[in-house]
mmCIF file of C-alpha atoms in Angstrom:
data_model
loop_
_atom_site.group_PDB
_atom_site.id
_atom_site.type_symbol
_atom_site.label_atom_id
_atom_site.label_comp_id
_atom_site.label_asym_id
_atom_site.label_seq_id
_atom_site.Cartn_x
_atom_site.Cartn_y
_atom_site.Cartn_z
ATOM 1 C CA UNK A 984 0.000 0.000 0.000
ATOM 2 C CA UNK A 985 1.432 3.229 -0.901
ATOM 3 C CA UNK A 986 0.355 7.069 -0.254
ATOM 4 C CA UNK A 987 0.424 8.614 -3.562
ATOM 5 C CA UNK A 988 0.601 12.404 -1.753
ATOM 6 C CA UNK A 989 4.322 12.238 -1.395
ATOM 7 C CA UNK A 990 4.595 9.952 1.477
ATOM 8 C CA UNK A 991 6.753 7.904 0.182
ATOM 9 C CA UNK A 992 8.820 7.457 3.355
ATOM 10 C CA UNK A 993 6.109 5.335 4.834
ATOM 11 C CA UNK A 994 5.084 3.352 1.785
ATOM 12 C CA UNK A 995 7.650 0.666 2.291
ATOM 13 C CA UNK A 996 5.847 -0.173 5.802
ATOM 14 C CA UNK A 997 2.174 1.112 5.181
ATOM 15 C CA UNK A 998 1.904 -1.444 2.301
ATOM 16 C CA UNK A 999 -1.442 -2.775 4.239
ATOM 17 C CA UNK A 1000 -3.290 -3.918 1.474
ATOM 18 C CA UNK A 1001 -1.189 -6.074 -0.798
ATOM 19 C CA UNK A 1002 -0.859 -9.283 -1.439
ATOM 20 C CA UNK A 1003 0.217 -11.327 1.429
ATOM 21 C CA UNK A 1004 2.462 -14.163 0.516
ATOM 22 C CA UNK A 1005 3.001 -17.567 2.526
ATOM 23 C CA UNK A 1006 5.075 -20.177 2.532
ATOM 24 C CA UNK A 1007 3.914 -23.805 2.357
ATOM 25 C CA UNK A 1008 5.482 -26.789 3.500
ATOM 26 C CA UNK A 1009 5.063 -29.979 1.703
ATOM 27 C CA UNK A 1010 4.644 -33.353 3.536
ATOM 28 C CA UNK A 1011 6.718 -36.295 1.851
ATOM 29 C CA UNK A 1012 4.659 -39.095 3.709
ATOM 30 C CA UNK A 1013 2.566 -40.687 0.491
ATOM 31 C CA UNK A 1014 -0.326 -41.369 2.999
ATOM 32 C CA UNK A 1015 -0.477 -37.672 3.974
ATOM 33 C CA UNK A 1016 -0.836 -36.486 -0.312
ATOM 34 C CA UNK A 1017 -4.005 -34.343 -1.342
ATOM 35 C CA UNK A 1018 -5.929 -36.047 -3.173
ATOM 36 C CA UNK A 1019 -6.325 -35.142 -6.899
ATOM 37 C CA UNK A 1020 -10.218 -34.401 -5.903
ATOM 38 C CA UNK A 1021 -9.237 -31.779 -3.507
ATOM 39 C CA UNK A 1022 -6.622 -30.228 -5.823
ATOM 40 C CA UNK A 1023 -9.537 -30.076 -8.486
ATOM 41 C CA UNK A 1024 -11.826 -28.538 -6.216
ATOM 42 C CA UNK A 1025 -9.412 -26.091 -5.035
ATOM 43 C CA UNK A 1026 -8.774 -24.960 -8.400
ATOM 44 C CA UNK A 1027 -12.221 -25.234 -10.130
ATOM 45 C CA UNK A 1028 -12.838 -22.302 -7.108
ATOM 46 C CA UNK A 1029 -9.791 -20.027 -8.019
ATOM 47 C CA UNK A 1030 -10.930 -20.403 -11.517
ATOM 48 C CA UNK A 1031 -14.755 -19.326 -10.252
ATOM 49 C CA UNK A 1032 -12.984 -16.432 -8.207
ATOM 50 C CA UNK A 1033 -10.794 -15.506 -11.646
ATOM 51 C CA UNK A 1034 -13.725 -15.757 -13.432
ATOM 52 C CA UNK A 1035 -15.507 -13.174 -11.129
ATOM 53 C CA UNK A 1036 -13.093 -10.447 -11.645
ATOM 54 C CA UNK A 1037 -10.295 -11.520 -9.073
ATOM 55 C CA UNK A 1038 -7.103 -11.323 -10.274
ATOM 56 C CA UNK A 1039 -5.120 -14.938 -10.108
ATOM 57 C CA UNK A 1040 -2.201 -13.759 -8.357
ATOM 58 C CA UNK A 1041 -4.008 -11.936 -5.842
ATOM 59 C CA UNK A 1042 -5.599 -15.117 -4.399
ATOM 60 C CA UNK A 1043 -4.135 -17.516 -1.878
ATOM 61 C CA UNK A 1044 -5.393 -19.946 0.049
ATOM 62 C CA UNK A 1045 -4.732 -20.055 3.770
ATOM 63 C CA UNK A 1046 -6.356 -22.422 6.479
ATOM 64 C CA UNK A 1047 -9.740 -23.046 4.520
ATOM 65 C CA UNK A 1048 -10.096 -19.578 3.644
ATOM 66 C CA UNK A 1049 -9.210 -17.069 0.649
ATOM 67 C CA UNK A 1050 -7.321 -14.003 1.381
ATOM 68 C CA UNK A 1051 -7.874 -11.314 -1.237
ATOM 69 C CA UNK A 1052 -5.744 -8.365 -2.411
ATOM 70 C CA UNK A 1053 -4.421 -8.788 1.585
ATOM 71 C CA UNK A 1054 -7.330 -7.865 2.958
ATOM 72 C CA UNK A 1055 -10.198 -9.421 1.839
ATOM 73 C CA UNK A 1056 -10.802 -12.573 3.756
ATOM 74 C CA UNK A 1057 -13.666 -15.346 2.018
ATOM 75 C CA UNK A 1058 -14.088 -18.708 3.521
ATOM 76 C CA UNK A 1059 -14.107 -21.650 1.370
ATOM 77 C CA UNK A 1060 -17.109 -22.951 2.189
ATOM 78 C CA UNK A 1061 -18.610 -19.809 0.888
ATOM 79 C CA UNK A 1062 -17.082 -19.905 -2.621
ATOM 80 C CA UNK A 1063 -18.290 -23.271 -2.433
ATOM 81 C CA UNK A 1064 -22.105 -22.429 -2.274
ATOM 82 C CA UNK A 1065 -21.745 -20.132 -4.865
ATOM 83 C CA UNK A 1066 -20.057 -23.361 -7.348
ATOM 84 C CA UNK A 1067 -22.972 -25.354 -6.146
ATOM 85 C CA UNK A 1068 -25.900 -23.308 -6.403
ATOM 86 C CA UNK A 1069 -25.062 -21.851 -9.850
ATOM 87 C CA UNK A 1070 -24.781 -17.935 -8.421
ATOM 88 C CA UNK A 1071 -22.099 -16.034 -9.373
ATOM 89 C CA UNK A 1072 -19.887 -12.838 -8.267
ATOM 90 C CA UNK A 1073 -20.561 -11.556 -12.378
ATOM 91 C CA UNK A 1074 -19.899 -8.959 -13.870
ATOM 92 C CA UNK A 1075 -16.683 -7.419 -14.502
ATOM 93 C CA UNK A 1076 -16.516 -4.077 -13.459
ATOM 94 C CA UNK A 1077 -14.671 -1.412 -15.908
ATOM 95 C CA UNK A 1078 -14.790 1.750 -13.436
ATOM 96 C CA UNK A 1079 -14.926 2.805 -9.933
ATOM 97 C CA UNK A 1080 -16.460 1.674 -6.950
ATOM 98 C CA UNK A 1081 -17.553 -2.005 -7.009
ATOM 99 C CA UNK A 1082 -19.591 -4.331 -4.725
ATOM 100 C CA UNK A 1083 -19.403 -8.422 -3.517
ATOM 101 C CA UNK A 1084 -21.933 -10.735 -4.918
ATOM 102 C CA UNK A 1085 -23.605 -10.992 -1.032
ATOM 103 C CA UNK A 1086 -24.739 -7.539 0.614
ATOM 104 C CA UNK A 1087 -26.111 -7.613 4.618
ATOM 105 C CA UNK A 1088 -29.741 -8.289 4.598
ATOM 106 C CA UNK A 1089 -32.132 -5.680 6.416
ATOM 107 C CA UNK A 1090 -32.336 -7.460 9.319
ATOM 108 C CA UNK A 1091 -28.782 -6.768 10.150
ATOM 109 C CA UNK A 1092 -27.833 -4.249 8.409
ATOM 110 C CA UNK A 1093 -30.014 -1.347 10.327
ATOM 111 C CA UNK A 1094 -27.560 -2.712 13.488
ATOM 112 C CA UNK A 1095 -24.122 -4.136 12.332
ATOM 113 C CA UNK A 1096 -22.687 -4.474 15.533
ATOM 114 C CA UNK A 1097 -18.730 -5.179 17.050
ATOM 115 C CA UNK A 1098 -17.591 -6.669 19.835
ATOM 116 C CA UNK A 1099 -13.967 -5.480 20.356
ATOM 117 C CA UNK A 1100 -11.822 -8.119 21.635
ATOM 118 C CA UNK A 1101 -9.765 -7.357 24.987
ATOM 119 C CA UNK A 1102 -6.436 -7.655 22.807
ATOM 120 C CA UNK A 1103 -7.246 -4.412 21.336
ATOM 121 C CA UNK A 1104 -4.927 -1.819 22.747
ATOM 122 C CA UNK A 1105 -6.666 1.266 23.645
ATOM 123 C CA UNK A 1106 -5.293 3.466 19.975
ATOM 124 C CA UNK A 1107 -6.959 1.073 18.022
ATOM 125 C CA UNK A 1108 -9.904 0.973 19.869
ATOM 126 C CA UNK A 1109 -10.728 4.474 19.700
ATOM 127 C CA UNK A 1110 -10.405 4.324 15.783
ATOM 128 C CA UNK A 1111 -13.038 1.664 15.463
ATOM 129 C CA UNK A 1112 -15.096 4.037 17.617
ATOM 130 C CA UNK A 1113 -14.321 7.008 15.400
ATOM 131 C CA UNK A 1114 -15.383 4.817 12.334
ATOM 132 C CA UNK A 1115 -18.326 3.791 13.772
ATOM 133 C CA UNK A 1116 -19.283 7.203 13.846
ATOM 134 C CA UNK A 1117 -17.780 8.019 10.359
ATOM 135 C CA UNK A 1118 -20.125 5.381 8.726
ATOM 136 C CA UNK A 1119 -23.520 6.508 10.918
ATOM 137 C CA UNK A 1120 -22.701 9.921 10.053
ATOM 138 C CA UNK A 1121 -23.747 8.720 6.022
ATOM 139 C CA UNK A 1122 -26.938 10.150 5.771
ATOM 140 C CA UNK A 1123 -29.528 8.783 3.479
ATOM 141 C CA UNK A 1124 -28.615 5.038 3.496
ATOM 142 C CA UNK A 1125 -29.755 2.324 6.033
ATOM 143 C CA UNK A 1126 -26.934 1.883 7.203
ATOM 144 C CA UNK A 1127 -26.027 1.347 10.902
ATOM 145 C CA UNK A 1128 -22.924 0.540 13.272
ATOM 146 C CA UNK A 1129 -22.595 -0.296 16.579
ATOM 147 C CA UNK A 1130 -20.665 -1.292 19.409
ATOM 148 C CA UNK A 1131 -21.279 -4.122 21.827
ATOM 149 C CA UNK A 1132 -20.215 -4.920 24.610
ATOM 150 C CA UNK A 1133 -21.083 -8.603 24.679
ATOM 151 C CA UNK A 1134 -19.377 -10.463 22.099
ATOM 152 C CA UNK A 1135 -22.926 -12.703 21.874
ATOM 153 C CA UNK A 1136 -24.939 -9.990 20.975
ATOM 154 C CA UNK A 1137 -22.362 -8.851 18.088
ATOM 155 C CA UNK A 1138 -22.140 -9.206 14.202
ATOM 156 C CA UNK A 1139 -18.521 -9.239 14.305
ATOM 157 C CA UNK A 1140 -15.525 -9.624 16.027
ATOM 158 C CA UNK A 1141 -12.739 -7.028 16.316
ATOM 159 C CA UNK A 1142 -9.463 -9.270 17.241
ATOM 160 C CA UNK A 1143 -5.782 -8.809 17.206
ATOM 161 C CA UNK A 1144 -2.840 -10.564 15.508
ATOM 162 C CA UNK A 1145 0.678 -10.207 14.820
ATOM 163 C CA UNK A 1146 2.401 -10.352 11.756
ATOM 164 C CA UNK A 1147 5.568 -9.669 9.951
ATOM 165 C CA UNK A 1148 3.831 -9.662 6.705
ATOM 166 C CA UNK A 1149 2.720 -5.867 5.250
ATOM 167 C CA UNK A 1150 -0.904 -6.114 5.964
ATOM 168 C CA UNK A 1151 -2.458 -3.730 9.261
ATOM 169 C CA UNK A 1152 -6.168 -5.234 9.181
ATOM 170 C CA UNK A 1153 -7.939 -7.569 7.261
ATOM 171 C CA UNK A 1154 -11.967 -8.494 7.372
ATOM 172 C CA UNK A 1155 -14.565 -11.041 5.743
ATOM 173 C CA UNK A 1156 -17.002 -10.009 3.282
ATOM 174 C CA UNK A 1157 -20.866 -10.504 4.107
ATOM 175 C CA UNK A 1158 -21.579 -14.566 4.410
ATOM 176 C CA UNK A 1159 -24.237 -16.208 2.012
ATOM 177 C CA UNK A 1160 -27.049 -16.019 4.840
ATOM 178 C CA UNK A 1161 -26.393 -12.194 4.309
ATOM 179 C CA UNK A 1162 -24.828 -11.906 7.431
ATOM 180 C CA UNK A 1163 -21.896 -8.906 7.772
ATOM 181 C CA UNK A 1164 -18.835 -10.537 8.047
ATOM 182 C CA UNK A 1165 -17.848 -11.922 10.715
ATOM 183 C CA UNK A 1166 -14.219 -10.909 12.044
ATOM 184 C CA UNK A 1167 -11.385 -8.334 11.328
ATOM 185 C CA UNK A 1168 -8.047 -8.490 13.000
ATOM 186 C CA UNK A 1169 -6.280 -5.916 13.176
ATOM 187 C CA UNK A 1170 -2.573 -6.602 12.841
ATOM 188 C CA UNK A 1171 -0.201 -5.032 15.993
ATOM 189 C CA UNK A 1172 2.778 -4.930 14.485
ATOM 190 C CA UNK A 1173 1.585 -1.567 13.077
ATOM 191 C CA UNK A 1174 0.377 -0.193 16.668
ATOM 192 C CA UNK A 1175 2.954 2.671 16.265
ATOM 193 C CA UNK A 1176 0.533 4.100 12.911
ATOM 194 C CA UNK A 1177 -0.361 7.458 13.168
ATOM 195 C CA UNK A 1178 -3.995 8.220 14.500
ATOM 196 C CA UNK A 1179 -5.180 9.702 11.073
ATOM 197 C CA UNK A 1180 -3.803 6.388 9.497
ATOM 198 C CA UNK A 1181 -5.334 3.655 12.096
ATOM 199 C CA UNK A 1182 -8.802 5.512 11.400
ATOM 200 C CA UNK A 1183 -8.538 5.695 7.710
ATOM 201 C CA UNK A 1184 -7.724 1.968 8.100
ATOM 202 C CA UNK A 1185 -10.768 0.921 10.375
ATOM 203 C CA UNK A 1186 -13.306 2.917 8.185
ATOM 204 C CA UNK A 1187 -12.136 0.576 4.882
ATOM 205 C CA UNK A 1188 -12.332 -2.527 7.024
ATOM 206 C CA UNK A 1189 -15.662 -2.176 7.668
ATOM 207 C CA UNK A 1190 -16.348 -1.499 4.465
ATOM 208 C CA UNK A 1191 -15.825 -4.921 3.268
ATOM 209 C CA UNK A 1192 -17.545 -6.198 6.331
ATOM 210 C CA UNK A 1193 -20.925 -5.051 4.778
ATOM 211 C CA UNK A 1194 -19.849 -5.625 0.921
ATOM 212 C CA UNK A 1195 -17.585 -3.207 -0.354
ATOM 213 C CA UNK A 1196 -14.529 -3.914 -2.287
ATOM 214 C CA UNK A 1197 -11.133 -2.324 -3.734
ATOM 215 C CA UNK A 1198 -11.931 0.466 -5.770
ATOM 216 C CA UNK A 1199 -8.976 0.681 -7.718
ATOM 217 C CA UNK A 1200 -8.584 -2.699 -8.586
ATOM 218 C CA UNK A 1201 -11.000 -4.727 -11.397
ATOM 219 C CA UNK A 1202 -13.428 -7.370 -8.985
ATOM 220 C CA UNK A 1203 -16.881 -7.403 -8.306
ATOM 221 C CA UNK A 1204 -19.919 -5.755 -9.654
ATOM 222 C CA UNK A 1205 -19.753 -1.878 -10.037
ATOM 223 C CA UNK A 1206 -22.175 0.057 -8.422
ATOM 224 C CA UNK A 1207 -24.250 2.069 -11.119
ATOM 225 C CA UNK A 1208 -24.082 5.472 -10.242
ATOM 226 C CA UNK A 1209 -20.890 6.105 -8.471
ATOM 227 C CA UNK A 1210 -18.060 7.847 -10.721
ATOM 228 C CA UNK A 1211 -15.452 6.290 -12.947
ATOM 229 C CA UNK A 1212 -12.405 7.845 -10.758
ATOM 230 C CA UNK A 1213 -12.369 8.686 -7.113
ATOM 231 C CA UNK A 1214 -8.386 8.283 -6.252
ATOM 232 C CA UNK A 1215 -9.637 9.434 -2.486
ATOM 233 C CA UNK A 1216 -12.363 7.071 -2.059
ATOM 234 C CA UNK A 1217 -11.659 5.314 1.332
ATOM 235 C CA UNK A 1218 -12.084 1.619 -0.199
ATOM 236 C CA UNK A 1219 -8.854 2.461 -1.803
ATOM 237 C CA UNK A 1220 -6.274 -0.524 -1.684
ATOM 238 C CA UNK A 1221 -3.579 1.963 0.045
ATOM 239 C CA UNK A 1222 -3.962 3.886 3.489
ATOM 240 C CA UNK A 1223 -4.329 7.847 3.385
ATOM 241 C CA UNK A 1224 -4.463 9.984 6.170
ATOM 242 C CA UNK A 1225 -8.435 9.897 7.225
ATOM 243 C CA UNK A 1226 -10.202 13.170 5.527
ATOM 244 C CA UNK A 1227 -13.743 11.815 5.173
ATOM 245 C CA UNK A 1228 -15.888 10.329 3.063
ATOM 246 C CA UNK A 1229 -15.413 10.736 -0.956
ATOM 247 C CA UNK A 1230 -18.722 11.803 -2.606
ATOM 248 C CA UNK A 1231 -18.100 8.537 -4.299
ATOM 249 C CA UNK A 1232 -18.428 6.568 -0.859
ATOM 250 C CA UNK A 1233 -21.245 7.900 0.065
ATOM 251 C CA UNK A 1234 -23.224 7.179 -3.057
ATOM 252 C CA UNK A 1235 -21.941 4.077 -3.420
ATOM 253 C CA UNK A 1236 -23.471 3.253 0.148
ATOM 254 C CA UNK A 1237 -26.741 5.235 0.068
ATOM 255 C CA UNK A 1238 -27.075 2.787 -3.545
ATOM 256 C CA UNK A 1239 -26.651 -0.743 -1.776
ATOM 257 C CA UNK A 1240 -28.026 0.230 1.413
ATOM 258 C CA UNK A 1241 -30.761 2.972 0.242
ATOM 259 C CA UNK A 1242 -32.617 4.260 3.709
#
């Protein structure tokens, strides 16, 4: 992830949203081989995620679930309902801001709710509170965030991680049910971020927990009605320093999530 207004002193470490590569280790035991059915499976779903819009290269597969871009987190067993029921993530987009095959139904989305886990040091937390209020501030749209403090009662899960690798949060898309997604971790290896940065950050996360995707990069379904180039737009695949919402975001919300 870079900053393309001349920060180019923190682009080597604020890279958050790139691909994250992993190493693999191979067992030599020939009772412990895939089988050739799994392999197929596995890549009869990266062709259905290619085949959506999603580059090749930008997909890897990581402990039953598909990391995206870095950041975009889909469980297996969700691609796989889409293979088996026929529905697809169509539609190429050629422009702007772009959506994910599932949305959050109205029953949830009027209260998308987090629990933040007790890992979260106290920085972070205030920047999921700060884009809690960023996204109810969206006027016109549906559209409604919460806190909880009881990790039952809660859409999602805010947890920690750490990792060497050059991602700072990562979250899961809306499940098939039409439920938001269901976790985001943010990664504490970047606790020293600037404030403006950690919100900025926070604000895009949740973004793809109720749907939305990269803007700059060519995957899911464009949102008629949002413009063809919004280089601010907070869904963005790099972090900027927060300055609100692009006119671009909001339409692109008040669209999928009209009030």
């Amino acid at each position: 992830m870079q900053n393309r207004k001349g920060l180019q002193s923190l682009a080597a470490v604020m890279s958050v949203f790139m691909v994250v590569l992993f190493s693999f280790s191979s067992c030599q035991d020939e009772s412990e081989k895939v089988s050739p059915k799994a392999v197929e499976s596995t890549d009869e779903l990266v062709s259905f995620l290619v085949k959506s819009g999603f580059n090749k290269e930008d997909i890897e597969l990581k402990d039953e679930t598909y990391i995206i871009g870095g950041d975009i987190l889909i469980d297996k067993s969700e691609v796989e309902k889409h293979v088996d029921n026929g529905t697809s993530l169509e539609h190429l987009p050629t422009t702007e801001h772009y959506r994910g095959s599932y949305l959050v139904k109205s029953r949830y989305v009027s209260n998308i709710s987090f629990y933040i886990d007790s890992s979260v040091p106290s920085s972070w937390v205030t920047a999921i509170q700060g884009a809690v209020n960023q996204w109810n501030s969206v006027n016109g749209t549906s559209l409604y965030l919460s806190i909880a403090s009881n990790k039952s009662n809660a859409t999602t899960t805010i947890t920690t991680g750490f990792s060497k690798e050059n991602w700072v949060a990562r979250a899961y898309l809306p499940s098939y049910n039409g439920r938001p997604g269901y976790n985001m971790e943010i990664n504490t290896n970047y606790n020293s971020l600037n404030d403006d940065y950690k919100l900025f950050t926070i604000v895009h996360e949740m973004g793809h927990i109720f749907g939305l995707y990269h803007t700059d990069q060519t995957q899911g379904s464009f949102i008629e009605g949002t413009p063809s180039n919004d280089p601010n737009s907070v869904m963005n695949s790099y972090i900027l320093p927060w300055n609100g919402f692009t006119k671009g975001d909001i339409t692109a919300v008040q669209i999928i999530y009209p009030d």
